[in-house]
Coordinates of N, CA and C in Angstrom, one line a residue:
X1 N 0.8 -1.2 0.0 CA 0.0 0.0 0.0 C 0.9 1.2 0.0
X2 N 0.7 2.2 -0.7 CA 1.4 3.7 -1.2 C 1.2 4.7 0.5
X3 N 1.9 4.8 0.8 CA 2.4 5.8 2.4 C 1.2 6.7 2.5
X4 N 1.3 7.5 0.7 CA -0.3 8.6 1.2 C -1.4 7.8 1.4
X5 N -1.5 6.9 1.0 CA -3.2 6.1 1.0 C -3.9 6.7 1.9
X6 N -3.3 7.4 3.3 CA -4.5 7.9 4.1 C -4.5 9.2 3.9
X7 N -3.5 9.8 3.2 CA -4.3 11.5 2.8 C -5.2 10.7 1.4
X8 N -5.2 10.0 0.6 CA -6.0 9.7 -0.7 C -7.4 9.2 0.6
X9 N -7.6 9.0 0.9 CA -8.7 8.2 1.8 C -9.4 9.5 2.7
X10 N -8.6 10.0 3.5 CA -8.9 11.5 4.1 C -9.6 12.4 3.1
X11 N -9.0 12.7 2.0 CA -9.6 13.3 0.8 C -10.7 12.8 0.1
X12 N -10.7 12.0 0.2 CA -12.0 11.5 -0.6 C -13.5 11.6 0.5
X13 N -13.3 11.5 1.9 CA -14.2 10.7 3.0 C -14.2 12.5 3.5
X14 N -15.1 13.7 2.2 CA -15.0 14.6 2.6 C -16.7 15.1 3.5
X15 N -17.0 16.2 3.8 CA -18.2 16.2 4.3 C -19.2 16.2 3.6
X16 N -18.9 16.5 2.4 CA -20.1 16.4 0.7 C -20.2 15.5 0.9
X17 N -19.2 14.1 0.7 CA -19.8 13.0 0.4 C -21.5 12.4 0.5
X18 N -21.7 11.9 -0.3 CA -23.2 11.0 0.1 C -23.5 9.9 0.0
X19 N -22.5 9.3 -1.3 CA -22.7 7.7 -1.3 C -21.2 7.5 -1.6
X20 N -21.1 6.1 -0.7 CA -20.1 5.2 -1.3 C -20.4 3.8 -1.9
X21 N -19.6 3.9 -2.7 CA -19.7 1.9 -3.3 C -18.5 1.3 -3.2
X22 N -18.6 0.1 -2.4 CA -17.4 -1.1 -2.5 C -17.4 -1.9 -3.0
X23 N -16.6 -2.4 -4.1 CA -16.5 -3.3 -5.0 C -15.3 -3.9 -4.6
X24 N -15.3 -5.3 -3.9 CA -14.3 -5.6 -3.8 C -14.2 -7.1 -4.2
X25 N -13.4 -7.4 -5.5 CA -13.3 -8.6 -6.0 C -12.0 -9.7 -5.5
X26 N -11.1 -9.2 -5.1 CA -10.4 -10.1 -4.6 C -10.1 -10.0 -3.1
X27 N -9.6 -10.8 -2.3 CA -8.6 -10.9 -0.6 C -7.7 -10.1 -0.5
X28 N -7.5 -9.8 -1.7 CA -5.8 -8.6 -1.5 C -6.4 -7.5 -1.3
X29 N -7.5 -6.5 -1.2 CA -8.2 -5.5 -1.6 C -8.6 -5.3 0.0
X30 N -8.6 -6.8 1.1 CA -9.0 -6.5 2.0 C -8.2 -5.3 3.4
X31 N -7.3 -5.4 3.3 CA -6.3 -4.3 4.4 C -7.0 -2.8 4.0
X32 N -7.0 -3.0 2.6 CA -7.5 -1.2 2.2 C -9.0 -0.8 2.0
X33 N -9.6 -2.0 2.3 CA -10.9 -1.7 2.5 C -10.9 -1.7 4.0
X34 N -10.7 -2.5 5.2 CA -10.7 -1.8 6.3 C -10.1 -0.9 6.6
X35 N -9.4 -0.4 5.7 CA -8.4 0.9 6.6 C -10.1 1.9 6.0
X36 N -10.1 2.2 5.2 CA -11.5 2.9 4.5 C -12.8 2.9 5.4
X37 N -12.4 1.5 5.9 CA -14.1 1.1 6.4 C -13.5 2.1 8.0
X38 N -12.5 1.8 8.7 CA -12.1 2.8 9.8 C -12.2 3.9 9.8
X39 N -11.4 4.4 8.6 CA -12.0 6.0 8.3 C -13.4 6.5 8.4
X40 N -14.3 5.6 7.8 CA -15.5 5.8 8.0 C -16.3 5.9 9.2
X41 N -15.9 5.5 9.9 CA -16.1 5.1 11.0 C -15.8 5.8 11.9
X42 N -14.6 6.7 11.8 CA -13.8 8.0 12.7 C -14.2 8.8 12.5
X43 N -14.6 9.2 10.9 CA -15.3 10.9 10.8 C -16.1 11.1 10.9
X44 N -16.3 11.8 12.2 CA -17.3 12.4 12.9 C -18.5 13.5 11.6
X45 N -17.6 13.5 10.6 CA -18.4 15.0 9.8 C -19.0 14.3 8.4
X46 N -18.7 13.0 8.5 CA -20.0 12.3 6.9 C -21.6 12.0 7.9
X47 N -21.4 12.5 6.1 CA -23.8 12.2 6.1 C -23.7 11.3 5.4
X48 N -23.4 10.4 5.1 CA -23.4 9.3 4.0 C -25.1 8.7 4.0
X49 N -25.7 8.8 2.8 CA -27.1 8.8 2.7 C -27.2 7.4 1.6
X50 N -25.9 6.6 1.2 CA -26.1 5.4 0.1 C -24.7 5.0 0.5
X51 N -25.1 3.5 0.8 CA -23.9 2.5 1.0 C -24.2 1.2 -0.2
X52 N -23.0 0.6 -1.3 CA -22.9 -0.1 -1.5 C -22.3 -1.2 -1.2
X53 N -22.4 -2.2 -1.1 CA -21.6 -3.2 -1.0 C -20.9 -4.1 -1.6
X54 N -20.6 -5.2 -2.0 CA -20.5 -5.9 -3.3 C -18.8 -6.6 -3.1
X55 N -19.7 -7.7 -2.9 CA -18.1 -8.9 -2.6 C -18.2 -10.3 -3.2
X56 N -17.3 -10.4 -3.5 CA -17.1 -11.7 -4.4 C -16.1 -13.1 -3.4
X57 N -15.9 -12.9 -2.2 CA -15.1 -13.6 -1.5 C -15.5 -13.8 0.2
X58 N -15.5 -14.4 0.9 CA -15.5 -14.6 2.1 C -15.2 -13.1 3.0
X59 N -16.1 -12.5 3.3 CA -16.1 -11.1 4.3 C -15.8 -11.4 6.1
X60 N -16.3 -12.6 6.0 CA -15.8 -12.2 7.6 C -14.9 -11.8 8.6
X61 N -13.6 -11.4 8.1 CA -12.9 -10.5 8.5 C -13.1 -9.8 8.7
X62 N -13.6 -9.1 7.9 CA -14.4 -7.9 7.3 C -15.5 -7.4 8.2
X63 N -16.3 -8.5 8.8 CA -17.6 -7.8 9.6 C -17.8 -7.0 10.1
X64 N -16.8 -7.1 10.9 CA -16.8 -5.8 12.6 C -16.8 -4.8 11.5
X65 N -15.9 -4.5 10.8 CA -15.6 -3.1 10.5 C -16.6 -2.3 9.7
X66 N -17.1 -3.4 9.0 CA -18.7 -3.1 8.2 C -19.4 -3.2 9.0
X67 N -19.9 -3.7 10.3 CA -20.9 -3.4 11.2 C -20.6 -1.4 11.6
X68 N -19.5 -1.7 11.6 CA -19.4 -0.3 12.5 C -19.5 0.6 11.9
X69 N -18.7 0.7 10.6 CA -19.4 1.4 9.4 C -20.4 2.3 8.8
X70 N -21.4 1.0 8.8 CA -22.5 1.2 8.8 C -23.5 2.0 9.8
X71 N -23.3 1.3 10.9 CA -23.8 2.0 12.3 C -23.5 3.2 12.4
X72 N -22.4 4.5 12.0 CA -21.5 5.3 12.4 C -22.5 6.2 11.4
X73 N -23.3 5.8 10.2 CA -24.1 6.0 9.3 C -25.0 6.8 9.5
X74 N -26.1 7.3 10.9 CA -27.5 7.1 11.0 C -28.3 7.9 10.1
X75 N -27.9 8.6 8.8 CA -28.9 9.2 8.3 C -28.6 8.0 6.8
X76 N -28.7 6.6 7.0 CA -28.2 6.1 5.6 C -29.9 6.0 5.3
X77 N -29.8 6.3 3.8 CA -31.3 6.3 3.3 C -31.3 4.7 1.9
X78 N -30.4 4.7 1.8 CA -30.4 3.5 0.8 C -29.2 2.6 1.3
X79 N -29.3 1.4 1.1 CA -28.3 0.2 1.6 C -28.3 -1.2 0.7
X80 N -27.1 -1.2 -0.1 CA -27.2 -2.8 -0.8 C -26.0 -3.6 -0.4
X81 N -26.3 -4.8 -0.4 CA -24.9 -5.8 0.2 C -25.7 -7.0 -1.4
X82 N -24.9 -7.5 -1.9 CA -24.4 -8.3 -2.5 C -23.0 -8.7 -2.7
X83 N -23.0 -10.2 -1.7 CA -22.1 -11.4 -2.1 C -22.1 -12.7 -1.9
X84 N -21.6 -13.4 -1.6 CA -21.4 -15.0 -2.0 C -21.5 -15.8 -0.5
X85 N -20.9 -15.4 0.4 CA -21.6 -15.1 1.8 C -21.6 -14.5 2.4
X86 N -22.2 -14.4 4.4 CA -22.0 -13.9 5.3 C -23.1 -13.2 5.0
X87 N -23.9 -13.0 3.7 CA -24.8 -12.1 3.9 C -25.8 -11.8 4.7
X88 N -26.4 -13.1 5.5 CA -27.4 -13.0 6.5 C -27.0 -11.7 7.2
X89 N -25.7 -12.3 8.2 CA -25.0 -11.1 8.8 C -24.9 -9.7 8.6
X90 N -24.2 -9.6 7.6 CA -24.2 -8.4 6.7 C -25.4 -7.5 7.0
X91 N -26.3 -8.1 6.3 CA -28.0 -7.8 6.7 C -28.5 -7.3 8.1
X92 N -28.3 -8.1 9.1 CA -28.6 -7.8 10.2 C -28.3 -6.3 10.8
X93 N -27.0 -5.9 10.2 CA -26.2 -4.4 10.5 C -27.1 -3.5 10.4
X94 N -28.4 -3.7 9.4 CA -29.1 -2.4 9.0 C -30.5 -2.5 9.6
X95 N -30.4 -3.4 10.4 CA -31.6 -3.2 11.8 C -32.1 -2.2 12.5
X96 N -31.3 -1.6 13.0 CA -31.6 -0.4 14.1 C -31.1 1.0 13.1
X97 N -30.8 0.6 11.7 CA -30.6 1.9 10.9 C -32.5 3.0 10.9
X98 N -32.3 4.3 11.5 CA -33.6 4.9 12.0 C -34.2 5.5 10.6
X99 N -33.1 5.9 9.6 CA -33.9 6.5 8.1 C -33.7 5.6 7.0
X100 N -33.6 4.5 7.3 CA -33.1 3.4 6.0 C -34.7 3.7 4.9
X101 N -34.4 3.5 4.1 CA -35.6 3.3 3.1 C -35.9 2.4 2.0
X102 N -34.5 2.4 1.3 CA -34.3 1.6 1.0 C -33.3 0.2 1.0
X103 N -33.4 -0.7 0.8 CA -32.6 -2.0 1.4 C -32.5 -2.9 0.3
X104 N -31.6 -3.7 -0.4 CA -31.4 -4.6 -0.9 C -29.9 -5.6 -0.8
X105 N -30.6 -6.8 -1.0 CA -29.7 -7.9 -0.2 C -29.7 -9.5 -1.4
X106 N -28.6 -9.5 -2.0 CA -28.5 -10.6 -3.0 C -27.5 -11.8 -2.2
X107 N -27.8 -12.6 -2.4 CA -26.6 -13.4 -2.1 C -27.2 -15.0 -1.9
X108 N -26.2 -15.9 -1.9 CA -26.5 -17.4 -1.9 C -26.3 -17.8 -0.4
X109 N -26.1 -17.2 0.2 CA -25.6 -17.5 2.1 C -26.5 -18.5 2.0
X110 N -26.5 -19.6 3.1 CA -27.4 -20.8 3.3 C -27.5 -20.3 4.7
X111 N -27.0 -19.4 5.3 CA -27.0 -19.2 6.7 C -28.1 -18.0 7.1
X112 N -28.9 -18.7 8.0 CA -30.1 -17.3 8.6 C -29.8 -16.8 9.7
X113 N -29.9 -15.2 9.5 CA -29.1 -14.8 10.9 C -30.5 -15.6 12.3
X114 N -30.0 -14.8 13.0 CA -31.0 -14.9 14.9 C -30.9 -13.9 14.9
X115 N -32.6 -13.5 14.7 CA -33.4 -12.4 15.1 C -34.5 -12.4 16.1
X116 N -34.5 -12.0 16.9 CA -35.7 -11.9 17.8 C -36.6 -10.8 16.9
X117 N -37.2 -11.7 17.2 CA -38.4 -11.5 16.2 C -39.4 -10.7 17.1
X118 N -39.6 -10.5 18.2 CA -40.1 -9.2 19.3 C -40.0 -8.1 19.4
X119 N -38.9 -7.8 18.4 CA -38.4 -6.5 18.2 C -38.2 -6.7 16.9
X120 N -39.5 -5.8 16.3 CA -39.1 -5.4 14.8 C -38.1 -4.1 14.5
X121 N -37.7 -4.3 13.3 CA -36.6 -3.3 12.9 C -37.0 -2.6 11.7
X122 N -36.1 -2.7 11.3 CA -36.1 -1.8 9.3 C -37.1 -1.0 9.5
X123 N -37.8 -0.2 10.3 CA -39.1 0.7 10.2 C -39.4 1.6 9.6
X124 N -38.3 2.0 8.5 CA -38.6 3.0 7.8 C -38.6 2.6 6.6
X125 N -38.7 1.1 6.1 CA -38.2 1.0 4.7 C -39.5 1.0 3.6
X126 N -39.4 1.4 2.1 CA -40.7 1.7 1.5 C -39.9 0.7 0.5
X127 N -38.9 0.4 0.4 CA -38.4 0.0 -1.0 C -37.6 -1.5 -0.1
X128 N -38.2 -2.8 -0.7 CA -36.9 -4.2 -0.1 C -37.0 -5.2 -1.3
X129 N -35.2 -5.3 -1.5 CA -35.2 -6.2 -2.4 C -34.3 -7.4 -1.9
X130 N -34.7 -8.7 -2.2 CA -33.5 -9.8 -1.8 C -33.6 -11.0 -2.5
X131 N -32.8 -11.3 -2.9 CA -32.4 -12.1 -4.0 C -31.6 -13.2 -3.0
X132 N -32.1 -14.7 -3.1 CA -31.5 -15.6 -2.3 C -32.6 -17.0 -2.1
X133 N -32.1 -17.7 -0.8 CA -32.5 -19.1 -0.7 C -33.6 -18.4 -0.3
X134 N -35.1 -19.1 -0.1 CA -36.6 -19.2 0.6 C -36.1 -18.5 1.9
X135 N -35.3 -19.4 2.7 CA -34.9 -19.7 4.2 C -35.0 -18.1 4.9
X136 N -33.3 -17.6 3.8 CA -33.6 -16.7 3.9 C -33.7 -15.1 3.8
X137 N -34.6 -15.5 2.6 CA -35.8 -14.3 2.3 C -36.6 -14.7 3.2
X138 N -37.0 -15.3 3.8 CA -38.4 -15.6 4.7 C -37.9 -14.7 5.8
X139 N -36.3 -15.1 6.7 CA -36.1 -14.4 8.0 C -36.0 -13.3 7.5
X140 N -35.3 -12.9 6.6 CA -35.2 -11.2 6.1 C -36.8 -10.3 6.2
X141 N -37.6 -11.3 5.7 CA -39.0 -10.3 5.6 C -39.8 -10.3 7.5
X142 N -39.5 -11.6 8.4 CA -39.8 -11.3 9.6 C -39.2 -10.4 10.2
X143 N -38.5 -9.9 9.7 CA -37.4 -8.5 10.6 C -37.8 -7.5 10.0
X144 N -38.6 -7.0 9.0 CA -39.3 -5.8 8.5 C -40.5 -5.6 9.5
X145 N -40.3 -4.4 10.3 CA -40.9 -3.8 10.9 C -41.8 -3.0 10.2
X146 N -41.4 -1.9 9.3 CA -42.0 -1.3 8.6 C -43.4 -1.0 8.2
X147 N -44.0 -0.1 8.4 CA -46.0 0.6 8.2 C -45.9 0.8 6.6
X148 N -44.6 1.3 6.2 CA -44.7 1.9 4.8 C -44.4 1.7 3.4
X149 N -43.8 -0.2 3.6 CA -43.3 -0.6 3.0 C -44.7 -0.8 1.3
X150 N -43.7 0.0 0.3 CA -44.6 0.5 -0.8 C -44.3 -0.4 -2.0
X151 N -43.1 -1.5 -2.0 CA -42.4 -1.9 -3.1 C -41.6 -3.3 -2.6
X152 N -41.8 -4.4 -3.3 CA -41.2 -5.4 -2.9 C -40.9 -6.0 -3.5
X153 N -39.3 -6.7 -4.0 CA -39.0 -7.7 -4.9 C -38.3 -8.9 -4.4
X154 N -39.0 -10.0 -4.4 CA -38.0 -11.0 -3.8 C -38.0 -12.2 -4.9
X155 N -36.2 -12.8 -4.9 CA -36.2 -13.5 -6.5 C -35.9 -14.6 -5.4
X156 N -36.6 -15.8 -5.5 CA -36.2 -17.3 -4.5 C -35.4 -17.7 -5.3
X157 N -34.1 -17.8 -5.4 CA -32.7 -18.4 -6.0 C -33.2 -20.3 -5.7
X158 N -32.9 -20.8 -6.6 CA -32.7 -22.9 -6.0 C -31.4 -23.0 -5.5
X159 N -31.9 -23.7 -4.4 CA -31.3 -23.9 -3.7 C -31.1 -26.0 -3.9
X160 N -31.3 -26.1 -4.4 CA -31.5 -27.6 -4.6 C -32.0 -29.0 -4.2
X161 N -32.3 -28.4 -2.6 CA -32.5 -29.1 -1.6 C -34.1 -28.9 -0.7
X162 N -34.5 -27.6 -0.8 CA -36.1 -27.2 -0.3 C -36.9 -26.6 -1.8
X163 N -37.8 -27.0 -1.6 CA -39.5 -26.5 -2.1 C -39.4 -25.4 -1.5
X164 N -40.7 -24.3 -2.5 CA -41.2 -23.8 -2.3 C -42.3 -23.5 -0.8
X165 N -42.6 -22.8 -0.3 CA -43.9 -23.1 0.7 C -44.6 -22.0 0.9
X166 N -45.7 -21.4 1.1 CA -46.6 -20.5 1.6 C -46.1 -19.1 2.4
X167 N -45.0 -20.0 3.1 CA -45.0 -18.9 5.1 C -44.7 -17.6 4.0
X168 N -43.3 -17.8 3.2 CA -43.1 -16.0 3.2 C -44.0 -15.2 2.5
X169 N -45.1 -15.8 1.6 CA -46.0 -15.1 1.0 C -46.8 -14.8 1.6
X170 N -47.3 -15.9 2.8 CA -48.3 -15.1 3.6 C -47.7 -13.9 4.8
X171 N -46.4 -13.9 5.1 CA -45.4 -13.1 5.6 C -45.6 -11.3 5.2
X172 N -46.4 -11.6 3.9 CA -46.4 -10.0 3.2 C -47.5 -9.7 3.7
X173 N -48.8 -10.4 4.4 CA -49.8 -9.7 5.2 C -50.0 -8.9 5.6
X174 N -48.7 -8.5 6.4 CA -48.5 -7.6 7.7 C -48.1 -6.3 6.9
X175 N -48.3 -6.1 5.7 CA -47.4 -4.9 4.8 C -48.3 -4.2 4.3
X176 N -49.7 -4.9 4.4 CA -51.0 -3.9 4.1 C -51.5 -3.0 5.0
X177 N -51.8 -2.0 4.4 CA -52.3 -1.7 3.1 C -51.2 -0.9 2.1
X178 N -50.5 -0.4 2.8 CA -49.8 -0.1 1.7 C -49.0 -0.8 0.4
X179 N -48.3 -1.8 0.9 CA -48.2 -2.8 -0.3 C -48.6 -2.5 -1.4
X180 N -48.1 -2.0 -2.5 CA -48.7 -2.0 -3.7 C -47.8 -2.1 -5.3
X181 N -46.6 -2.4 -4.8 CA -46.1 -3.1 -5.8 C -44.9 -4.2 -5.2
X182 N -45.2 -5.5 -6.3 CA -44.8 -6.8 -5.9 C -44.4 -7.5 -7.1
X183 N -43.0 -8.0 -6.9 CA -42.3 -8.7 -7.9 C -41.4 -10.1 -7.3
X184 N -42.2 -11.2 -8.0 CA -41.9 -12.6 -7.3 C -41.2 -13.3 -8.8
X185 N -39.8 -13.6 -8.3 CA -38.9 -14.5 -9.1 C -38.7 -15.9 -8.2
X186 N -39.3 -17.1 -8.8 CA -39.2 -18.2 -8.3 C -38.9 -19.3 -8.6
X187 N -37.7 -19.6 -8.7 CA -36.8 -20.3 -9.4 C -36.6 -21.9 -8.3
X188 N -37.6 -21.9 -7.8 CA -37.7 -23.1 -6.6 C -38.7 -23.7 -7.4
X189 N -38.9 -25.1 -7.4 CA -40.3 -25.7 -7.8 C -41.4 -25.2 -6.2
X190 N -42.8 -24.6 -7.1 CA -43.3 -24.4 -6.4 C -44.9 -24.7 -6.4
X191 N -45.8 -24.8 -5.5 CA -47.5 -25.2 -6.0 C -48.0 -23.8 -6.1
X192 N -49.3 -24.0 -7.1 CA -50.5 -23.3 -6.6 C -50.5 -22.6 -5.5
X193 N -50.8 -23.6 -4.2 CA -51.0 -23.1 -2.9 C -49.7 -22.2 -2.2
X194 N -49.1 -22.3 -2.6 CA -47.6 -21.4 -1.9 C -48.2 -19.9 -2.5
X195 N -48.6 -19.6 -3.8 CA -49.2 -18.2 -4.1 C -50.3 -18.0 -3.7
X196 N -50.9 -18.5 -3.2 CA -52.5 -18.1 -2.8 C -52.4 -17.1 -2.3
X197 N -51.6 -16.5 -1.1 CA -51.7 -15.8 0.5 C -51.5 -14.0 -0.7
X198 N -51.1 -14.6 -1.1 CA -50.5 -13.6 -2.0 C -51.8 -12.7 -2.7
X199 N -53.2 -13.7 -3.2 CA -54.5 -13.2 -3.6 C -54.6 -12.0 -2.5
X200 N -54.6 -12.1 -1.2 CA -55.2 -11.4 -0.3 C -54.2 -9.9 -0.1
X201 N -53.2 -9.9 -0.8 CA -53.0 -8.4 -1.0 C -53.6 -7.5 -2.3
X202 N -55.0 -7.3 -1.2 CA -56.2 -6.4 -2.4 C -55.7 -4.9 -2.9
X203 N -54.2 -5.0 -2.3 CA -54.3 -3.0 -2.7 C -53.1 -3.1 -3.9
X204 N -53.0 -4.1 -4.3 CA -51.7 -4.3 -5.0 C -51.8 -3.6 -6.6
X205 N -51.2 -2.8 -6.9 CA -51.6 -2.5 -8.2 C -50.8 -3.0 -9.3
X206 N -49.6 -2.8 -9.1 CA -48.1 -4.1 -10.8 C -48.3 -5.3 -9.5
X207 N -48.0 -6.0 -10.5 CA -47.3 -7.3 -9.7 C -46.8 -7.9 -11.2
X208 N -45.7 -8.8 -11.0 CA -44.7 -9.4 -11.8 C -44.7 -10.5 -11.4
X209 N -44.8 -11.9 -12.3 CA -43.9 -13.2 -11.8 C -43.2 -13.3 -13.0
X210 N -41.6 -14.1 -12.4 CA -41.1 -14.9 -13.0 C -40.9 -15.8 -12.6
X211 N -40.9 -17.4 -13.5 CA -40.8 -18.7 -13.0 C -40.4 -19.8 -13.8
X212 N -39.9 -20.3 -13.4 CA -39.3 -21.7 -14.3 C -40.7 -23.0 -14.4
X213 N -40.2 -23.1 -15.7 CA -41.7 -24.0 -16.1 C -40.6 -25.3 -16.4
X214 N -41.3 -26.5 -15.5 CA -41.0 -27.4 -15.0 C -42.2 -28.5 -14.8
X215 N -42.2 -30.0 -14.7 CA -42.5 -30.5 -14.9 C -43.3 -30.4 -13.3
X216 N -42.9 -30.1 -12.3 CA -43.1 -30.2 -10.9 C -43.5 -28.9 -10.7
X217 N -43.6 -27.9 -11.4 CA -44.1 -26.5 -10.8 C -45.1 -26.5 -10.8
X218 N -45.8 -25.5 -10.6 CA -47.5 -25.0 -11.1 C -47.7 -24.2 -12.1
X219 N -48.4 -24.6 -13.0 CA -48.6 -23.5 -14.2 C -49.5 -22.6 -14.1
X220 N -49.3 -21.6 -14.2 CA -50.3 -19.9 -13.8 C -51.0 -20.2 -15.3
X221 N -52.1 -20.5 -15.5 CA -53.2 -20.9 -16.3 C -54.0 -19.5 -16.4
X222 N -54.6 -19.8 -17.4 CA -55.5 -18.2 -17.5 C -56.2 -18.3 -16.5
X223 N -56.8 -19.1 -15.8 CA -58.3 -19.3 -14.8 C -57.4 -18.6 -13.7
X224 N -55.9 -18.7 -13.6 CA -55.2 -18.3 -12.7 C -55.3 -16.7 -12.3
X225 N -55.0 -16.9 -13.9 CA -54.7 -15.3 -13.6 C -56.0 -14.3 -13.4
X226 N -56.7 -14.9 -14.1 CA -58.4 -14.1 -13.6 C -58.4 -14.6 -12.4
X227 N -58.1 -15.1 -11.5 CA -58.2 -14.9 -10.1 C -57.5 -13.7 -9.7
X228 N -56.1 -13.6 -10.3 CA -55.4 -12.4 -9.6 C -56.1 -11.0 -10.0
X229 N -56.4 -10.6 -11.4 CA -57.0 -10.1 -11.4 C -58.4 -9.2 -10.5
X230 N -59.1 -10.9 -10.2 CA -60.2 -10.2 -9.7 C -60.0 -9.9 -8.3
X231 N -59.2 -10.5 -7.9 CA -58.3 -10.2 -6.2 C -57.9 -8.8 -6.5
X232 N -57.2 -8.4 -7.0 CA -56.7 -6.9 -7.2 C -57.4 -6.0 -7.7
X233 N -58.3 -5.2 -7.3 CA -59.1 -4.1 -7.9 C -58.4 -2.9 -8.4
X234 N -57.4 -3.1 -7.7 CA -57.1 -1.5 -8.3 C -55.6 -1.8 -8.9
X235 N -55.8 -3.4 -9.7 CA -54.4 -3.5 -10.5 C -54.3 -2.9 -11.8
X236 N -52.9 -1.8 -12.4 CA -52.6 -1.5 -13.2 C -51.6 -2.3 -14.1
X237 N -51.0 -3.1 -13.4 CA -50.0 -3.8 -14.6 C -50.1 -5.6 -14.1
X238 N -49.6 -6.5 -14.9 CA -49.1 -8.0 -14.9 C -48.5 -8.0 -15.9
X239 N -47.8 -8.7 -14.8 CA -46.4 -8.9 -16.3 C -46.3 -10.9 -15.3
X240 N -46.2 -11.6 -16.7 CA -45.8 -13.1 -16.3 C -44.7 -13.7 -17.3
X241 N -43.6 -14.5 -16.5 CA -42.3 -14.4 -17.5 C -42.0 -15.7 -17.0
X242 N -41.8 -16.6 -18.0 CA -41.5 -18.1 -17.5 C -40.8 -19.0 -18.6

């Protein structure tokens, strides 16, 4: 690492700033991402309002210093982590964030954080996206606190090993009435019955599926979709992609 790196890092981590993005593709990249993530963490004088994330390698080294990071944050208004793991964790950081709004979370982690689930969080969020196993997209949506949540995309990645099931769709209940746009990628073999819970968000106006057509799926049939239809009164868009 070059001697100035911390006036290059001082200089950059100015009071303007508002977003940062981390892109870090290899282990070598790690020393100079925590010295960055420290910095972040020291100056008292950032508003940082967008944090990206984005890792291609094993972060747990890494945690603490992206916990604290993040935390050091409190007016962050947008937050994405995508990588390959640790994401549960990762995720959990932006719990007690008080202006979050937006949130999105990609990753193949097989691991669900521990959340007490008696204390909701994310309370401010209008916008959540998470791209991953069922497991956990399911704990990610029980830790949304949120009255205002306005926009929701969740892609069920295969996992190779679980089906499809109902709980996180009926999990969106608690998000009415506002709830009004919904986009489901489901790449898990899944039934009929796992979408049903899903009819009973009546305020929904777009909604999207994408789905793998398979021998073991369910096929969204026209009689299907005139159900969704007539569930949704005040739907402006369907879009179906399979």
């Amino acid at each position: 690492m070059e001697e100035n790196s911390s006036d290059i890092i001082a200089l950059l981590l100015r009071p303007s700033l508002r977003s940062i993005k981390f892109l870090v593709n290899s282990d070598t990249a790690e020393s100079f991402l925590i010295r960055i993530l420290r910095a972040v963490n020291e100056n008292k004088t950032l508003s940082i309002q967008e944090m990206d994330f984005h890792f291609v390698w094993d972060v747990g080294p890494s945690l603490g210093d992206i916990a604290d990071a993040i935390a050091s944050q409190t007016n962050l208004r947008r937050l994405t982590f995508s990588g390959q793991s640790d994401i549960a964790y990762l995720a959990g950081d932006a719990k007690d964030l008080p202006f979050l709004e937006e949130f999105e979370v990609s990753g193949i982690s097989a691991d669900v954080p521990e959340i007490d689930y008696h204390d909701m969080y994310l309370r401010s969020l209008t916008t959540f996206t998470a791209v991953g196993r069922p497991p956990l997209i399911h704990c990610l949506l029980r830790a949304v606190g949120s009255n205002r949540l306005a926009k929701l995309a969740l892609n069920f990645s295969h996992s190779g090993s679980t089906d499809m099931s109902p709980e996180p769709f009926t999990e969106l209940q608690r998000f009415r009435p506002q709830l009004a746009h919904l986009e489901l990628a489901l790449w898990e073999t899944f039934a009929w019955a796992d979408l049903v819970p899903v009819l009973n968000l009546t305020e929904l106006q777009t909604f999207q599926l994408a789905y793998s057509s398979t021998d073991d799926s369910a096929e969204i049939t026209d009689d299907r979709l005139k159900q969704m239809v007539d569930a949704w009164p005040n739907l402006t868009q369907l879009v179906k992609r399979h």
